Short mmCIF file of C-alpha atoms in Angstrom, two decimals:
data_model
loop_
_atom_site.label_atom_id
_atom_site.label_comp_id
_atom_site.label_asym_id
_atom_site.label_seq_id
_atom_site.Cartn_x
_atom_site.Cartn_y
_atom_site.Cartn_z
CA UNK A 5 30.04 177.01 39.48
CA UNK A 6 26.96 179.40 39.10
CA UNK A 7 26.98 180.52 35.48
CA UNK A 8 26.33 184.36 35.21
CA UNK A 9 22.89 185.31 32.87
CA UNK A 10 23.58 187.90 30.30
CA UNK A 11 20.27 190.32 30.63
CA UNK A 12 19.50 190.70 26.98
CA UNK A 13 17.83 193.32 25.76
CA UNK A 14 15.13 193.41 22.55
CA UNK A 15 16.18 195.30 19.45
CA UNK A 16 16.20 199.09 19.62
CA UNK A 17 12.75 200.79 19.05
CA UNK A 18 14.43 204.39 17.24
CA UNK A 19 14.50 205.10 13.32
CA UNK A 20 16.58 207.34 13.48
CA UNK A 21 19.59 208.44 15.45
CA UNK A 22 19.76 212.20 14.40
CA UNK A 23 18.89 213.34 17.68
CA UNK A 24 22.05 211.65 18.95
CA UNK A 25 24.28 213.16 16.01
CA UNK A 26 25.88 215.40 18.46
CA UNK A 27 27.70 212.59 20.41
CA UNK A 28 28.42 210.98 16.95
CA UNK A 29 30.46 213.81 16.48
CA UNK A 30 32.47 214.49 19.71
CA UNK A 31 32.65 211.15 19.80
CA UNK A 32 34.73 211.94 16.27
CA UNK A 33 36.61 214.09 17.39
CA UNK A 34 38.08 211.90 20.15
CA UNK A 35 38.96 209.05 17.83
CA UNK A 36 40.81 211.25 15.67
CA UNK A 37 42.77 212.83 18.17
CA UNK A 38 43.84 208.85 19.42
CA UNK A 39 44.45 208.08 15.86
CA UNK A 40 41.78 205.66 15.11
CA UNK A 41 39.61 205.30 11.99
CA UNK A 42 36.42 204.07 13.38
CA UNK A 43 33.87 205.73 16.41
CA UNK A 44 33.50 203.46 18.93
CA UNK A 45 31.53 203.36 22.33
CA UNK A 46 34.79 203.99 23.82
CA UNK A 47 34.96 207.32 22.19
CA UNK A 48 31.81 208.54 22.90
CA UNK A 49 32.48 207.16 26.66
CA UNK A 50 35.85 209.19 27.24
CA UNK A 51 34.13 212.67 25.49
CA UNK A 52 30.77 212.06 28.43
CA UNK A 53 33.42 211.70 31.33
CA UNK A 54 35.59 214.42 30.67
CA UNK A 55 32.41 216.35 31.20
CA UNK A 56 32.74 216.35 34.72
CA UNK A 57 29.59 218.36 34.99
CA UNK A 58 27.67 216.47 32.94
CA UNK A 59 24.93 213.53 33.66
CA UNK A 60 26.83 210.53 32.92
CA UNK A 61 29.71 211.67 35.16
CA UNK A 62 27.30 212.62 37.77
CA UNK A 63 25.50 209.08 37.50
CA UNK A 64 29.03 207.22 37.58
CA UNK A 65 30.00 209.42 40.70
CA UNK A 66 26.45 208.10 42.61
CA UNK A 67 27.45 204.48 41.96
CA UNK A 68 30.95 205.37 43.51
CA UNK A 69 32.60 205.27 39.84
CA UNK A 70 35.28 208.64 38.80
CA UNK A 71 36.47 209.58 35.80
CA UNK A 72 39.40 208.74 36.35
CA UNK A 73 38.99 205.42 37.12
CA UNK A 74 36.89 204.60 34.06
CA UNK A 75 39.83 206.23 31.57
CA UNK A 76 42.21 204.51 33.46
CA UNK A 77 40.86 201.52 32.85
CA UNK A 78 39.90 202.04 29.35
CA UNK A 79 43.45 203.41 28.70
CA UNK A 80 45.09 200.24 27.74
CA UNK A 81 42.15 199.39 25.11
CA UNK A 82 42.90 202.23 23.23
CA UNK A 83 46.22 201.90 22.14
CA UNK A 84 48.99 204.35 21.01
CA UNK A 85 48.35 207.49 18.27
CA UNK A 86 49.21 206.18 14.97
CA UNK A 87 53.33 206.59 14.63
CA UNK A 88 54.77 210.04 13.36
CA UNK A 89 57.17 209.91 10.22
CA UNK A 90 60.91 209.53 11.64
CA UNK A 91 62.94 211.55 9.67
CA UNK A 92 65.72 210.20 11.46
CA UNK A 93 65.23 206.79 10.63
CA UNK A 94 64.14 207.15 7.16
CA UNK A 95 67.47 209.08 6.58
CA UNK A 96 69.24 205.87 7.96
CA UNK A 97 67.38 203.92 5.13
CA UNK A 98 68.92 206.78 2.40
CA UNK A 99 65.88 208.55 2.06
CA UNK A 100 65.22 212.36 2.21
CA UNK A 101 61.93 212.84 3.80
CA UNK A 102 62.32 216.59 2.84
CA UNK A 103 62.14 215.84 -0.82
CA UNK A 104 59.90 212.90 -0.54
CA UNK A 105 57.17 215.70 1.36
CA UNK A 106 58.24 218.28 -1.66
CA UNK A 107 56.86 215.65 -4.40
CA UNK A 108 54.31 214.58 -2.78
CA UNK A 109 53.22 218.81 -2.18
CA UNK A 110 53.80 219.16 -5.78
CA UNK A 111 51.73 216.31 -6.64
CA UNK A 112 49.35 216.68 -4.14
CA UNK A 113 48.75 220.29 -2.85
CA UNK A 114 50.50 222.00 0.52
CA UNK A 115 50.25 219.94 3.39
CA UNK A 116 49.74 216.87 1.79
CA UNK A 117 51.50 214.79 3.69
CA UNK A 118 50.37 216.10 6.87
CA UNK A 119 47.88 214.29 9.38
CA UNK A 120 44.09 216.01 8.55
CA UNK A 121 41.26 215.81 10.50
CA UNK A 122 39.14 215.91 7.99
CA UNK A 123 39.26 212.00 7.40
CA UNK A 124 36.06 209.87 7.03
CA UNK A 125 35.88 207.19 9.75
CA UNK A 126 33.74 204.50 10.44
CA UNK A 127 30.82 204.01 13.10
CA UNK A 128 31.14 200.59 15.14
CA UNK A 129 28.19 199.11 14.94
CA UNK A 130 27.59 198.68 18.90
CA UNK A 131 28.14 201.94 18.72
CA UNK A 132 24.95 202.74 16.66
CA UNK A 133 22.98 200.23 18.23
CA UNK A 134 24.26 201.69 21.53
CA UNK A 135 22.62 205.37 20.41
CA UNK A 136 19.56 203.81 18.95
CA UNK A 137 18.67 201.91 22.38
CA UNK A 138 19.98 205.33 24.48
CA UNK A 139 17.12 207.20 22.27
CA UNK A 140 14.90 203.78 23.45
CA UNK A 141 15.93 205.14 27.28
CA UNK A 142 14.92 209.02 26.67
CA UNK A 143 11.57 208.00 25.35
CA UNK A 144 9.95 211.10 24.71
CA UNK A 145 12.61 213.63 27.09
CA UNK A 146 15.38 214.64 25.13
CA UNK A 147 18.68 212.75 24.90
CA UNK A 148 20.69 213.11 27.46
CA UNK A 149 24.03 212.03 28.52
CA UNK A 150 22.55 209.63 31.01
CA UNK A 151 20.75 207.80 28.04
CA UNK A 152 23.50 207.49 25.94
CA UNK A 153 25.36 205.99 28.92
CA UNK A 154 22.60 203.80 29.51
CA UNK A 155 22.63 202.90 25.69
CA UNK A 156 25.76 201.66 25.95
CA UNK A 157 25.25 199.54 28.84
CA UNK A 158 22.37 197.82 26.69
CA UNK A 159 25.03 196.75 24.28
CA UNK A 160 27.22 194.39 26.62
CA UNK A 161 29.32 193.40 23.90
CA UNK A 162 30.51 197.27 23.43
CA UNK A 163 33.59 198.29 24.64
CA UNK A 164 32.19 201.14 27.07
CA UNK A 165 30.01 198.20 28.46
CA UNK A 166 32.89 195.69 29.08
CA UNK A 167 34.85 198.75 30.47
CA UNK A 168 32.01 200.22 32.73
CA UNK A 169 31.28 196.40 33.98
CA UNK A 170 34.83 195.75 35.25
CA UNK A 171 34.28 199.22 37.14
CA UNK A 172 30.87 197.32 38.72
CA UNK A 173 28.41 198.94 36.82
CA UNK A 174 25.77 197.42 35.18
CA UNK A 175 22.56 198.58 32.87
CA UNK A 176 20.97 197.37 36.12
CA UNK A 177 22.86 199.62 38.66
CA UNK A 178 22.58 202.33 36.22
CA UNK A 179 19.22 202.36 35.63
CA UNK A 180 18.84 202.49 39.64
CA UNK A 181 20.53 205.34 39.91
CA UNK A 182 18.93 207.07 36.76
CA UNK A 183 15.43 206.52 38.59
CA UNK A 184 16.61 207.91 42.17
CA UNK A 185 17.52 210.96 40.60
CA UNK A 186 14.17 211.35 39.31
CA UNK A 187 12.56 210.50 42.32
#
């Protein structure tokens, strides 16, 4: 049995990830609209594919990779959207979610019980290292979708990578196709 050599990459080179804030935050923006409290490579994956446009889709189409096939695989990682408040079912227990939202407005201000989107969540940290070693790729260019894609790829633990990998790419491939574009 050949045993399969992780390439391991050394620690990220950036200070700071502020040039990357922008994918931070659409990468926000989809974990809250799945429900979760925590940024993740997979986030930030899903927001640079459904930019079919954009450089990361562009490099998964050149290694015969779509879209579609990368959320469809990442779909059962993600799990469900946190569960909605049953009225139904609390009324079965004998409560009245009506009243039980009016206290809690009283108490708490209008909309109170409501889902906001103004939450704090957390940043995975592959996902952090993943943006510091995509700012490693860009060098001195600016960031680009391609680099963050390749930053994730440098983290093989992250979920993006694991995801990407079962899909057959690798840092490896990636970085071959990020080089014959620029050739």
């Amino acid at each position: 049995m050949k045993l399969l050599r992780r390439r391991r990459c050394s620690a990220p080179r950036a200070k700071t990830i502020r040039p990357a804030e922008h994918y931070l935050l659409a990468g926000a923006e989809e974990a809250r609209r799945l429900g979760h409290n925590y940024v993740g490579t997979e986030h930030v994956l899903l927001v640079l594919i459904r930019d079919r446009d954009g450089a990361a889709s562009t490099l998964l189409r050149r290694v015969d990779v779509s879209a579609d096939a990368v959320e469809a695989t990442l779909s059962p990682c993600l799990g469900s959207r946190a569960p909605r408040i049953d009225p139904d079912a609390l009324a079965a227990l004998g409560i009245d979610f009506e009243s039980v939202r009016e206290r809690l407005e009283h108490s708490f201000g209008p909309g109170a019980l409501e889902e906001t989107r103004a939450g704090c969540l957390g940043v995975a940290p592959r996902l952090k290292m993943a943006l510091a070693y995509a700012l490693d790729h860009a060098g001195s260019r600016p960031l680009g979708d391609e680099h963050v894609l390749l930053g994730m790829l440098s983290v093989p633990e992250s979920l993006a990578a694991h995801v990407l990998g079962k899909l057959g790419v690798t840092l490896k491939t990636a970085e071959a196709a990020v080089a014959n574009r620029a050739e």
